[in-house]
């Protein structure tokens, strides 16, 4: 019997996942929480085998950061990251955190139950790519890795000087990348671009990012 | 040819008169005074003057001596007066040039008087005194400031400074210290910065007080501080807007889930109708049962999102699930993420290491900060704590927020935190 902990701040998403877990006899729901930080504490109980962790949880807490802690403190617990946000770095971060699997709520080809079963069988189930979203006139796959880095730091309201310092590039180069992105997307100002990517969930910032 | 005795006399005295400045100049040049140097041309000019003087005297001598009939003397006396005049004029111009150089050099040289004059004209105030406060030098600006601020004459530097910092002695002038520097704010808007120092000159200690007018700089600094505050506020507003956008995206996600549910329900109804009409295969009908079971479970959920949950309330439930209780004394701020993290850390450490089951969180509100003390009823005595990643991460967050964290081991472990009170825009996002 696999003991499942669900972590998602959306009531509907939790109910759906609870329904999936309870509908199959191989799984039992031990707890359903909204905060990723509290989930790490709950894992101390020793009653968890599998965690279904949302990326963005109550209070802006990062499910990825919590998953990393869980994998470090309790390596036997398997973690499946769940999200509907097409944030481009989530898959990489989940792998770096040591999570066994990753599931897109809306764009996944597989149902969550199948992912759970394959994960408990020892497989690592990851999507091949992040979903493509429309940002203005451009698609998300049109951004280069460096442009993504610039956009991510801009989303936490860093100014160009701080941005350049953090990325090891000049302020002029920052403006160059920004100009390219504005050309691609058709936006007039960097703020319009930042709001568009935040609205699409393409770049998500957490409490401790700024 | 001879010329009039009167003219001859004038020329004679002119040439004689030139000897004095000529000799003075030659002497100064010979002694290298005033930066002057003796050159060959100086000797040449002197010889020319000598010769010309002699030639001027020749006609007079010719009249009064027995050499009257000497051919050479007779020849010299024929030199026109104008020639003598030109030569003497040139020599006098040469002398004039020499003295002009001396004057120019003199103007560029330092003297005690020129130093005093320069210091008196400084826009800053300056006072140098012996270590007992008796002034050695006080410039005009410092006297003026002393009179303006204290209404008294500056007779002793130590007494003056005591008067400056004494509220009663300085009237409407405000005294403030910023970053270890002394500033005085005059009623007319001027801002003066005073610098005190002790200097040693030739083995003797002197006190130095310098006053600088920083009114303009202060004004600019104030404007910059105000702009920075406005920028910070804008930054916070932008952060809030971005957080709201993310929250809106999640609401869209919920709406999308409802739409999907609705579509699945529609398909289920259509498929069920076909099944009932006997159009579908039996395997399909079997799958339909599972679909309806799934849909029923989802529809039983409360699809209207309730009031946003509280991270702290959930933590209390988690503690209960772990067999622990969290007791609160005082008004613990539910929206302070750092303090909630501290309670989590304390709970984790209590369960893992202290073998306790009750956490006590005492909160005290002070004027500009919140003081929280978290302790447990653990039975394990500890005299030293090595901070792991959780505690060190917490400490970093506390210090970044301008607070202070102490870990007390007496004998159990207690966390003491002091945090500045949060501004509304900086509070944690609540869903």
Coordinates of C-alpha atoms in Angstrom, one line a residue:
Chain A
X1 CA 0.0 0.0 0.0
X2 CA 1.5 3.3 -1.1
X3 CA 0.9 6.2 1.3
X4 CA 0.4 9.4 -0.6
X5 CA 0.8 13.0 0.6
X6 CA -0.8 15.6 -1.7
X7 CA 0.5 19.2 -1.7
X8 CA -1.5 21.7 -3.7
X9 CA -3.0 25.0 -2.7
X10 CA -5.8 24.7 -5.2
X11 CA -8.8 22.9 -3.6
X12 CA -10.1 21.6 -6.9
X13 CA -6.7 20.2 -7.9
X14 CA -6.4 18.6 -4.4
X15 CA -9.9 17.0 -4.7
X16 CA -9.1 15.7 -8.1
X17 CA -5.9 14.1 -7.0
X18 CA -7.5 12.8 -3.8
X19 CA -10.2 11.2 -6.0
X20 CA -7.5 9.5 -8.1
X21 CA -5.6 8.2 -5.1
X22 CA -8.7 7.0 -3.3
X23 CA -10.2 5.3 -6.4
X24 CA -7.4 2.8 -6.5
X25 CA -6.7 0.2 -3.8
X26 CA -2.9 0.3 -4.1
X27 CA -2.8 3.8 -2.8
X28 CA -4.0 5.5 0.4
X29 CA -4.2 9.2 1.1
X30 CA -2.4 10.1 4.4
X31 CA -2.6 13.9 4.2
X32 CA -3.6 16.7 1.9
X33 CA -1.8 20.0 2.5
X34 CA -1.6 23.4 0.9
X35 CA 1.9 24.5 2.0
X36 CA 5.1 23.0 0.7
X37 CA 7.0 24.0 3.8
X38 CA 4.5 22.2 6.0
X39 CA 4.8 19.1 3.8
X40 CA 8.5 18.8 4.7
X41 CA 7.6 18.9 8.4
X42 CA 4.8 16.3 7.9
X43 CA 7.3 13.9 6.2
X44 CA 8.9 13.5 9.6
X45 CA 6.0 11.3 10.6
X46 CA 7.5 8.5 8.6
X47 CA 4.0 7.8 7.1
X48 CA 4.7 9.0 3.5
X49 CA 5.9 6.9 0.5
X50 CA 4.9 9.2 -2.3
X51 CA 4.4 13.0 -2.5
X52 CA 2.4 14.7 -5.2
X53 CA 3.9 18.2 -5.0
X54 CA 2.6 21.3 -6.7
X55 CA 5.2 23.8 -7.7
X56 CA 3.6 26.9 -6.4
X57 CA 1.9 26.4 -3.0
X58 CA 0.3 28.4 -0.3
X59 CA 2.1 31.6 0.7
X60 CA 4.2 31.6 -2.5
X61 CA 6.3 28.7 -1.1
X62 CA 8.2 26.7 -3.7
X63 CA 7.3 23.1 -4.1
X64 CA 10.6 22.5 -5.8
X65 CA 12.6 23.8 -2.8
X66 CA 10.5 21.6 -0.5
X67 CA 11.0 18.6 -2.8
X68 CA 14.7 19.1 -2.7
X69 CA 14.6 19.1 1.1
X70 CA 12.4 16.0 1.2
X71 CA 14.8 14.1 -1.1
X72 CA 17.7 15.1 1.0
X73 CA 16.2 14.3 4.4
X74 CA 14.1 11.3 3.3
X75 CA 15.5 9.8 0.2
X76 CA 13.1 6.8 0.3
X77 CA 10.1 9.1 -0.3
X78 CA 9.3 9.4 -4.0
X79 CA 8.3 12.8 -5.3
X80 CA 6.2 13.7 -8.4
X81 CA 6.2 17.4 -9.3
X82 CA 2.8 18.5 -10.6
X83 CA 2.1 21.8 -12.4
X84 CA 0.1 23.4 -15.1
X85 CA 2.5 26.3 -15.5
X86 CA 4.7 26.0 -18.6
X87 CA 7.7 27.6 -16.7
X88 CA 10.7 26.6 -18.7
X89 CA 13.0 25.8 -15.8
X90 CA 10.7 23.6 -13.7
X91 CA 11.7 20.4 -15.4
X92 CA 15.4 21.1 -14.9
X93 CA 14.9 22.2 -11.3
X94 CA 12.9 19.1 -10.6
X95 CA 15.7 16.9 -11.9
X96 CA 18.3 18.8 -10.0
X97 CA 16.2 18.4 -6.8
X98 CA 16.2 14.6 -7.3
X99 CA 12.5 14.3 -8.0
X100 CA 11.5 11.0 -9.6
X101 CA 8.8 12.3 -12.0
X102 CA 7.2 15.4 -13.4
X103 CA 3.6 15.8 -14.6
X104 CA 1.9 18.6 -16.5
X105 CA -1.8 18.8 -15.4
X106 CA -3.0 20.2 -18.7
X107 CA -0.5 19.3 -21.4
X108 CA 0.6 15.9 -20.3
X109 CA 0.1 12.9 -22.6
X110 CA -0.3 10.6 -19.6
X111 CA -2.8 10.4 -16.8
X112 CA -1.5 11.0 -13.3
X113 CA -2.3 7.5 -12.2
X114 CA -0.1 6.0 -14.8
X115 CA 2.7 8.4 -13.8
X116 CA 2.3 7.3 -10.2
X117 CA 2.4 3.7 -11.0
X118 CA 5.4 4.0 -13.2
X119 CA 7.2 6.0 -10.5
X120 CA 6.5 3.5 -7.8
X121 CA 7.8 0.8 -10.1
X122 CA 11.1 2.6 -10.2
X123 CA 10.8 4.6 -13.4
X124 CA 11.5 8.3 -13.8
X125 CA 8.8 9.9 -15.9
X126 CA 9.5 13.3 -17.3
X127 CA 7.9 15.2 -20.2
X128 CA 10.2 15.6 -23.2
X129 CA 9.7 19.4 -23.4
X130 CA 7.9 22.2 -21.7
X131 CA 4.6 23.3 -23.3
X132 CA 4.9 26.0 -25.8
X133 CA 3.1 29.3 -24.9
X134 CA 2.5 32.4 -26.9
X135 CA 4.2 35.5 -25.6
X136 CA 3.0 38.4 -27.7
X137 CA 3.9 37.7 -31.3
X138 CA 6.5 35.0 -30.4
X139 CA 6.4 31.5 -29.1
X140 CA 8.2 30.6 -25.9
X141 CA 10.7 28.3 -27.8
X142 CA 12.0 31.3 -29.7
X143 CA 13.8 32.7 -26.7
X144 CA 17.5 31.8 -26.3
X145 CA 18.8 30.5 -23.0
X146 CA 20.5 33.9 -22.3
X147 CA 17.3 35.8 -23.1
X148 CA 15.5 33.5 -20.6
X149 CA 18.1 34.3 -17.9
X150 CA 17.6 38.1 -18.5
X151 CA 13.8 37.7 -18.5
X152 CA 13.9 35.7 -15.2
X153 CA 16.0 38.3 -13.4
X154 CA 13.9 41.1 -14.8
X155 CA 10.8 39.4 -13.4
X156 CA 12.2 39.8 -9.9
X157 CA 12.6 43.5 -10.6
X158 CA 16.4 43.6 -10.8
X159 CA 17.7 46.7 -12.6
X160 CA 19.9 46.4 -15.6
X161 CA 23.1 47.0 -13.6
X162 CA 22.3 44.3 -11.1
X163 CA 21.2 42.0 -13.9
X164 CA 24.5 42.4 -15.8
X165 CA 26.5 41.9 -12.6
X166 CA 24.6 38.7 -11.8
X167 CA 25.0 37.3 -15.3
X168 CA 28.5 38.5 -15.8
X169 CA 27.6 40.6 -18.8
X170 CA 27.6 44.4 -19.4
X171 CA 24.6 46.6 -19.1
X172 CA 24.8 47.2 -22.8
X173 CA 24.5 43.4 -23.5
X174 CA 21.5 43.2 -21.2
X175 CA 19.8 45.9 -23.2
X176 CA 20.7 44.1 -26.4
X177 CA 19.0 40.9 -25.3
X178 CA 16.0 42.9 -24.1
X179 CA 15.7 44.7 -27.4
X180 CA 15.8 41.3 -29.2
X181 CA 13.0 40.0 -27.0
X182 CA 10.9 43.1 -27.5
X183 CA 11.4 42.7 -31.3
X184 CA 10.3 39.1 -31.2
X185 CA 7.3 39.6 -29.1
X186 CA 6.2 43.0 -30.4
X187 CA 5.9 44.5 -27.0
X188 CA 7.0 48.1 -26.5
X189 CA 8.3 48.1 -23.0
X190 CA 10.2 45.5 -20.8
X191 CA 7.3 45.7 -18.3
X192 CA 4.8 44.6 -20.8
X193 CA 7.0 41.6 -21.6
X194 CA 7.5 40.8 -17.9
X195 CA 3.7 40.9 -17.2
X196 CA 3.0 38.8 -20.3
X197 CA 5.3 36.0 -19.2
X198 CA 4.0 36.2 -15.6
X199 CA 0.5 36.0 -16.9
X200 CA 1.2 32.9 -19.0
X201 CA 3.1 31.3 -16.1
X202 CA 6.1 31.0 -18.3
X203 CA 8.3 32.5 -15.6
X204 CA 7.3 32.1 -12.0
X205 CA 9.1 33.7 -9.1
X206 CA 8.9 32.6 -5.6
X207 CA 9.1 34.5 -2.3
X208 CA 12.9 34.2 -1.9
X209 CA 13.8 35.0 -5.5
X210 CA 14.2 38.8 -5.2
Chain B
X1 CA 79.6 120.6 -31.7
X2 CA 78.6 121.2 -28.3
X3 CA 75.1 121.6 -26.9
X4 CA 73.5 123.9 -24.4
X5 CA 74.9 123.7 -20.8
X6 CA 71.3 123.2 -19.5
X7 CA 70.7 120.1 -21.6
X8 CA 74.2 118.8 -20.8
X9 CA 73.4 119.2 -17.1
X10 CA 70.1 117.3 -17.5
X11 CA 71.8 114.5 -19.3
X12 CA 74.6 114.4 -16.7
X13 CA 72.2 114.1 -13.8
X14 CA 70.0 111.6 -15.8
X15 CA 73.0 109.4 -16.3
X16 CA 74.1 109.8 -12.7
X17 CA 70.6 109.0 -11.5
X18 CA 70.6 105.7 -13.4
X19 CA 73.7 104.5 -11.6
X20 CA 71.7 104.0 -8.4
X21 CA 69.1 101.6 -9.7
X22 CA 71.7 100.0 -12.0
X23 CA 73.9 99.2 -9.1
X24 CA 71.0 98.0 -6.9
X25 CA 69.9 95.6 -9.7
X26 CA 73.4 94.4 -10.3
X27 CA 73.8 93.7 -6.6
X28 CA 70.5 91.8 -6.4
X29 CA 71.4 89.8 -9.5
X30 CA 74.9 89.1 -8.1
X31 CA 73.3 87.8 -4.8
X32 CA 70.6 85.9 -6.8
X33 CA 67.8 87.5 -4.9
X34 CA 64.2 87.4 -6.0
X35 CA 65.1 84.8 -8.6
X36 CA 67.4 87.2 -10.5
X37 CA 70.6 86.0 -12.1
X38 CA 73.6 88.1 -13.2
X39 CA 74.3 87.8 -16.9
X40 CA 76.8 89.1 -19.4
X41 CA 74.4 91.6 -20.8
X42 CA 74.1 93.2 -17.4
X43 CA 77.8 94.0 -17.4
X44 CA 77.5 95.3 -20.9
X45 CA 74.7 97.6 -20.0
X46 CA 76.7 98.9 -17.0
X47 CA 79.7 99.6 -19.2
X48 CA 77.5 101.4 -21.8
X49 CA 76.1 103.6 -19.0
X50 CA 79.6 104.3 -17.7
X51 CA 80.8 105.2 -21.1
X52 CA 77.9 107.3 -21.9
X53 CA 78.2 109.2 -18.7
X54 CA 81.8 109.9 -19.5
X55 CA 80.9 111.1 -22.9
X56 CA 78.2 113.4 -21.5
X57 CA 80.8 114.9 -19.2
X58 CA 83.4 115.4 -21.9
X59 CA 82.1 118.8 -23.2
X60 CA 82.1 120.3 -19.7
X61 CA 85.5 118.9 -19.0
X62 CA 86.7 120.3 -22.3
X63 CA 85.7 123.8 -21.2
X64 CA 87.3 123.6 -17.8
X65 CA 90.5 121.7 -18.4
X66 CA 93.7 122.1 -20.3
X67 CA 92.6 119.4 -22.7
X68 CA 90.6 121.8 -24.6
X69 CA 92.6 121.4 -27.7
X70 CA 92.8 117.6 -27.5
X71 CA 91.4 116.2 -30.9
X72 CA 89.9 113.1 -29.4
X73 CA 87.9 115.0 -26.7
X74 CA 86.9 117.4 -29.3
X75 CA 85.5 114.6 -31.4
X76 CA 83.5 113.1 -28.5
X77 CA 82.0 116.4 -27.7
X78 CA 80.4 116.3 -31.2
X79 CA 78.1 113.4 -30.3
X80 CA 74.5 114.7 -30.5
X81 CA 72.5 115.0 -27.3
X82 CA 69.8 112.9 -28.9
X83 CA 72.0 109.9 -29.0
X84 CA 72.8 110.2 -25.3
X85 CA 69.1 110.6 -24.6
X86 CA 68.2 107.4 -26.5
X87 CA 71.0 105.4 -24.8
X88 CA 70.0 106.6 -21.4
X89 CA 66.3 105.9 -22.1
X90 CA 67.1 102.4 -23.1
X91 CA 69.2 101.8 -20.0
X92 CA 66.3 103.2 -17.9
X93 CA 63.9 100.8 -19.6
X94 CA 66.3 97.9 -18.9
X95 CA 66.3 99.0 -15.2
X96 CA 62.5 99.3 -15.2
X97 CA 62.2 95.8 -16.6
X98 CA 64.5 94.4 -13.9
X99 CA 62.4 96.0 -11.1
X100 CA 59.2 94.8 -12.7
X101 CA 60.5 91.2 -12.6
X102 CA 61.4 91.7 -8.9
X103 CA 57.8 92.9 -8.2
X104 CA 56.3 90.0 -10.1
X105 CA 58.4 87.5 -8.2
X106 CA 57.5 89.2 -4.9
X107 CA 53.8 88.9 -5.6
X108 CA 54.2 85.1 -6.2
X109 CA 56.1 84.4 -3.1
X110 CA 54.5 83.1 0.1
X111 CA 54.7 85.1 3.2
X112 CA 53.1 84.6 6.6
X113 CA 50.7 87.4 5.6
X114 CA 49.7 85.8 2.4
X115 CA 49.0 82.5 4.1
X116 CA 46.9 84.3 6.7
X117 CA 45.0 86.2 4.0
X118 CA 44.3 82.9 2.1
X119 CA 43.0 81.1 5.2
X120 CA 40.9 84.1 6.1
X121 CA 39.2 84.0 2.7
X122 CA 38.4 80.3 2.9
X123 CA 34.7 79.6 2.7
X124 CA 35.2 77.0 5.4
X125 CA 35.7 77.8 9.0
X126 CA 39.1 76.8 10.6
X127 CA 40.4 77.0 14.1
X128 CA 43.8 75.7 15.3
X129 CA 44.4 75.6 19.0
X130 CA 46.8 74.3 21.6
X131 CA 45.6 71.2 23.4
X132 CA 44.2 73.4 26.2
X133 CA 41.9 75.1 23.7
X134 CA 43.7 78.4 23.4
X135 CA 43.5 79.4 19.7
X136 CA 46.6 79.7 17.6
X137 CA 44.7 80.7 14.5
X138 CA 41.0 81.3 13.8
X139 CA 39.8 82.4 10.5
X140 CA 37.1 84.9 9.7
X141 CA 34.5 82.2 8.8
X142 CA 34.9 80.4 12.1
X143 CA 34.5 83.6 14.1
X144 CA 31.4 84.3 12.1
X145 CA 30.0 80.8 12.8
X146 CA 30.8 81.0 16.4
X147 CA 28.9 84.3 16.7
X148 CA 26.0 82.9 14.6
X149 CA 25.6 79.6 16.6
X150 CA 26.6 80.5 20.1
X151 CA 26.3 84.3 20.0
X152 CA 29.7 84.5 21.6
X153 CA 33.3 85.2 20.6
X154 CA 35.5 82.2 20.1
X155 CA 38.1 82.5 22.8
X156 CA 38.8 78.9 23.6
X157 CA 38.2 75.9 21.2
X158 CA 37.3 73.4 23.9
X159 CA 34.7 75.8 25.4
X160 CA 33.4 76.6 22.0
X161 CA 32.8 72.9 21.2
X162 CA 31.1 72.4 24.5
X163 CA 28.8 75.3 23.7
X164 CA 28.1 73.9 20.3
X165 CA 26.8 70.6 21.6
X166 CA 25.0 72.1 24.5
X167 CA 21.3 72.6 23.5
X168 CA 20.9 75.7 25.7
X169 CA 23.9 77.5 24.3
X170 CA 23.1 77.1 20.6
X171 CA 19.6 78.4 20.5
X172 CA 17.6 77.4 17.4
X173 CA 20.5 75.6 15.8
X174 CA 19.9 71.8 15.6
X175 CA 22.7 69.4 16.2
X176 CA 22.7 65.9 14.8
X177 CA 25.1 63.1 14.4
X178 CA 25.0 60.9 11.2
X179 CA 27.4 58.1 10.7
X180 CA 29.7 59.5 13.4
X181 CA 29.8 63.0 11.8
X182 CA 28.6 66.2 13.4
X183 CA 26.1 68.3 11.6
X184 CA 24.6 71.6 12.6
X185 CA 21.3 72.9 11.0
X186 CA 20.9 76.6 11.1
X187 CA 17.5 78.3 11.1
X188 CA 18.2 79.9 7.7
X189 CA 18.5 76.4 6.1
X190 CA 22.3 76.2 6.1
X191 CA 23.9 72.9 7.1
X192 CA 27.4 72.9 8.5
X193 CA 29.5 69.8 9.1
X194 CA 32.2 70.1 11.8
X195 CA 35.3 68.0 11.8
X196 CA 37.4 67.7 14.8
X197 CA 41.0 66.4 14.7
X198 CA 44.1 66.3 16.7
X199 CA 47.3 67.1 14.7
X200 CA 51.0 67.0 15.6
X201 CA 53.3 69.7 14.4
X202 CA 57.0 69.5 15.3
X203 CA 56.3 67.3 18.3
X204 CA 53.5 69.5 19.7
X205 CA 49.8 68.5 19.6
X206 CA 47.3 70.9 18.3
X207 CA 43.5 70.7 18.1
X208 CA 41.9 71.4 14.7
X209 CA 38.3 72.3 14.1
X210 CA 37.1 72.6 10.5
X211 CA 33.5 73.7 9.5
X212 CA 32.3 73.0 6.0
X213 CA 29.1 74.3 4.4
X214 CA 27.3 71.2 3.1
X215 CA 23.9 72.7 2.6
X216 CA 23.7 71.9 -1.0
X217 CA 25.1 68.4 -0.6
X218 CA 22.6 67.8 2.3
X219 CA 19.7 68.9 0.1
X220 CA 20.8 66.6 -2.7
X221 CA 21.2 63.7 -0.3
X222 CA 17.7 64.3 1.1
X223 CA 16.3 64.3 -2.4
X224 CA 18.1 61.1 -3.2
X225 CA 16.9 59.4 -0.1
X226 CA 13.3 60.4 -1.0
X227 CA 13.7 59.1 -4.5
X228 CA 15.1 55.9 -3.2
X229 CA 12.2 55.5 -0.9
X230 CA 9.8 56.1 -3.8
X231 CA 11.7 53.6 -5.9
X232 CA 11.5 51.0 -3.1
X233 CA 7.8 51.6 -2.9
X234 CA 7.5 51.2 -6.7
X235 CA 9.5 48.1 -6.5
X236 CA 7.2 46.7 -3.8
X237 CA 4.1 47.6 -5.9
X238 CA 5.6 45.9 -8.9
X239 CA 6.3 42.8 -6.9
X240 CA 2.7 42.8 -5.6
X241 CA 1.4 43.2 -9.2
X242 CA 3.5 40.3 -10.4
X243 CA 2.3 38.2 -7.4
X244 CA -1.3 39.1 -8.2
X245 CA -0.7 38.1 -11.8
X246 CA 0.5 34.7 -10.7
X247 CA -2.5 34.3 -8.5
X248 CA -4.7 35.3 -11.4
X249 CA -3.1 32.6 -13.5
X250 CA -4.0 30.1 -10.9
X251 CA -7.6 31.2 -10.9
X252 CA -7.5 30.7 -14.6
X253 CA -6.2 27.2 -14.0
X254 CA -9.1 26.5 -11.7
X255 CA -11.5 27.8 -14.3
X256 CA -9.8 25.6 -16.9
X257 CA -10.3 22.6 -14.6
X258 CA -14.0 23.4 -14.3
X259 CA -14.3 23.7 -18.1
X260 CA -12.6 20.3 -18.5
X261 CA -14.8 18.7 -15.9
X262 CA -17.8 20.1 -17.7
X263 CA -16.6 18.7 -21.0
X264 CA -15.9 15.3 -19.5
X265 CA -19.4 15.3 -18.0
X266 CA -20.9 16.1 -21.4
X267 CA -19.0 13.3 -23.0
X268 CA -19.9 10.9 -20.3
X269 CA -23.5 11.7 -20.7
X270 CA -23.4 11.2 -24.5
X271 CA -21.4 7.9 -24.1
X272 CA -23.9 6.7 -21.4
X273 CA -26.8 7.4 -23.8
X274 CA -25.1 5.4 -26.5
X275 CA -24.5 2.6 -24.1
X276 CA -28.1 2.5 -23.0
X277 CA -29.2 2.4 -26.6
X278 CA -26.9 -0.6 -27.1
X279 CA -24.8 1.1 -29.6
X280 CA -21.4 0.6 -27.8
X281 CA -19.4 -2.5 -27.1
X282 CA -19.5 -4.0 -23.6
X283 CA -15.8 -3.1 -22.9
X284 CA -16.7 0.5 -23.5
X285 CA -19.5 0.4 -21.1
X286 CA -17.2 -1.0 -18.5
X287 CA -14.8 2.0 -19.0
X288 CA -17.7 4.3 -18.7
X289 CA -18.3 3.0 -15.1
X290 CA -14.9 4.1 -14.1
X291 CA -15.3 7.4 -15.8
X292 CA -18.6 8.1 -13.9
X293 CA -16.9 7.0 -10.6
X294 CA -14.1 9.5 -11.3
X295 CA -16.5 12.3 -12.3
X296 CA -18.6 11.7 -9.2
X297 CA -15.6 12.0 -7.0
X298 CA -14.7 15.3 -8.6
X299 CA -18.2 16.7 -8.6
X300 CA -18.5 15.9 -4.9
X301 CA -15.7 18.5 -4.3
X302 CA -16.7 21.9 -3.2
X303 CA -16.0 23.7 -6.5
X304 CA -16.3 27.1 -4.9
X305 CA -12.9 28.1 -3.5
X306 CA -13.3 28.7 0.3
X307 CA -11.5 31.5 2.2
X308 CA -7.8 31.4 1.8
X309 CA -6.1 29.0 4.2
X310 CA -3.5 30.0 6.7
X311 CA 0.0 28.5 6.6
X312 CA 0.2 28.7 10.4
X313 CA -3.1 27.0 11.0
X314 CA -2.0 24.2 8.7
X315 CA 1.3 23.9 10.5
X316 CA -0.6 23.5 13.8
X317 CA -2.6 20.6 12.2
X318 CA 0.6 19.0 11.0
X319 CA 2.1 19.3 14.5
X320 CA -1.0 17.6 15.8
X321 CA -0.5 14.8 13.2
X322 CA 3.0 14.4 14.6
X323 CA 1.7 14.2 18.2
X324 CA 2.8 17.7 19.1
X325 CA 1.1 20.9 20.2
X326 CA 2.0 24.5 19.5
X327 CA 1.0 26.9 22.2
X328 CA 0.9 30.6 21.4
X329 CA 1.2 33.4 24.0
X330 CA 0.7 36.9 22.6
X331 CA -0.4 38.0 19.2
X332 CA 1.7 36.0 16.7
X333 CA 1.7 37.6 13.2
X334 CA 0.1 35.0 10.9
X335 CA 1.4 36.7 7.8
X336 CA 5.1 36.8 8.7
X337 CA 6.8 34.2 6.7
X338 CA 10.1 34.4 8.5
X339 CA 8.5 33.8 11.9
X340 CA 6.4 30.9 10.6
X341 CA 9.6 29.3 9.2
X342 CA 11.2 29.8 12.7
X343 CA 8.3 27.9 14.3
X344 CA 8.7 25.1 11.7
X345 CA 12.4 24.9 12.4
X346 CA 11.8 24.8 16.1
X347 CA 9.1 22.1 15.7
X348 CA 11.4 20.0 13.4
X349 CA 14.3 20.2 15.9
X350 CA 12.1 19.4 18.8
X351 CA 10.7 16.2 17.1
X352 CA 14.1 15.1 15.8
X353 CA 16.5 16.0 18.5
X354 CA 14.8 17.2 21.7
X355 CA 12.2 14.5 22.2
X356 CA 9.6 17.0 23.1
X357 CA 6.0 17.3 22.2
X358 CA 5.0 20.9 23.1
X359 CA 6.3 24.0 21.5
X360 CA 5.7 27.4 23.2
X361 CA 5.7 30.6 21.1
X362 CA 5.8 33.8 23.0
X363 CA 5.2 37.0 21.1
X364 CA 5.8 40.5 22.3
X365 CA 5.2 43.6 20.3
X366 CA 7.6 46.5 20.8
X367 CA 7.4 50.0 19.2
X368 CA 9.1 49.1 16.0
X369 CA 9.8 45.4 16.2
X370 CA 8.3 42.0 17.0
X371 CA 10.1 39.9 19.6
X372 CA 9.4 36.1 19.5
X373 CA 10.8 33.4 21.8
X374 CA 10.2 29.8 20.8
X375 CA 11.0 27.0 23.3
X376 CA 10.1 23.4 23.8
X377 CA 9.6 20.9 26.6
X378 CA 12.3 18.6 25.3
X379 CA 14.2 16.6 27.8
X380 CA 17.6 16.5 26.0
X381 CA 20.1 19.0 27.5
X382 CA 22.2 20.9 25.0
X383 CA 25.1 23.2 25.6
X384 CA 25.9 24.0 22.0
X385 CA 24.0 24.0 18.7
X386 CA 25.6 23.5 15.3
X387 CA 23.4 25.3 12.8
X388 CA 22.4 23.1 10.0
X389 CA 21.0 24.3 6.7
X390 CA 17.6 25.0 8.2
X391 CA 18.8 27.2 11.0
X392 CA 21.5 29.0 9.0
X393 CA 18.9 29.7 6.2
X394 CA 16.6 31.1 8.8
X395 CA 19.3 33.2 10.3
X396 CA 20.1 34.6 6.8
X397 CA 16.5 35.5 6.2
X398 CA 16.2 37.2 9.6
X399 CA 19.4 39.2 9.1
X400 CA 18.4 40.2 5.6
X401 CA 15.1 41.5 7.0
X402 CA 17.1 43.7 9.4
X403 CA 16.4 41.4 12.4
X404 CA 18.4 39.4 15.0
X405 CA 18.4 35.8 15.9
X406 CA 19.9 34.1 19.0
X407 CA 19.9 30.5 20.0
X408 CA 19.9 30.0 23.7
X409 CA 20.9 26.7 25.2
X410 CA 19.6 26.7 28.8
X411 CA 19.4 23.6 29.0
X412 CA 17.0 23.0 26.1
X413 CA 17.3 25.0 23.0
X414 CA 15.2 28.2 22.6
X415 CA 15.1 30.6 19.6
X416 CA 14.9 34.3 20.2
X417 CA 14.1 36.5 17.3
X418 CA 13.7 40.2 16.8
X419 CA 12.2 41.4 13.6
X420 CA 11.3 44.9 12.4
X421 CA 7.6 45.2 11.9
X422 CA 6.5 44.4 8.3
X423 CA 5.2 47.2 6.0
X424 CA 1.9 46.3 4.4
X425 CA 3.4 45.9 0.9
X426 CA 6.0 43.5 2.3
X427 CA 3.6 41.0 3.9
X428 CA 3.5 37.4 2.6
X429 CA 1.2 36.5 -0.2
X430 CA -2.0 34.9 1.0
X431 CA -4.2 32.9 -1.3

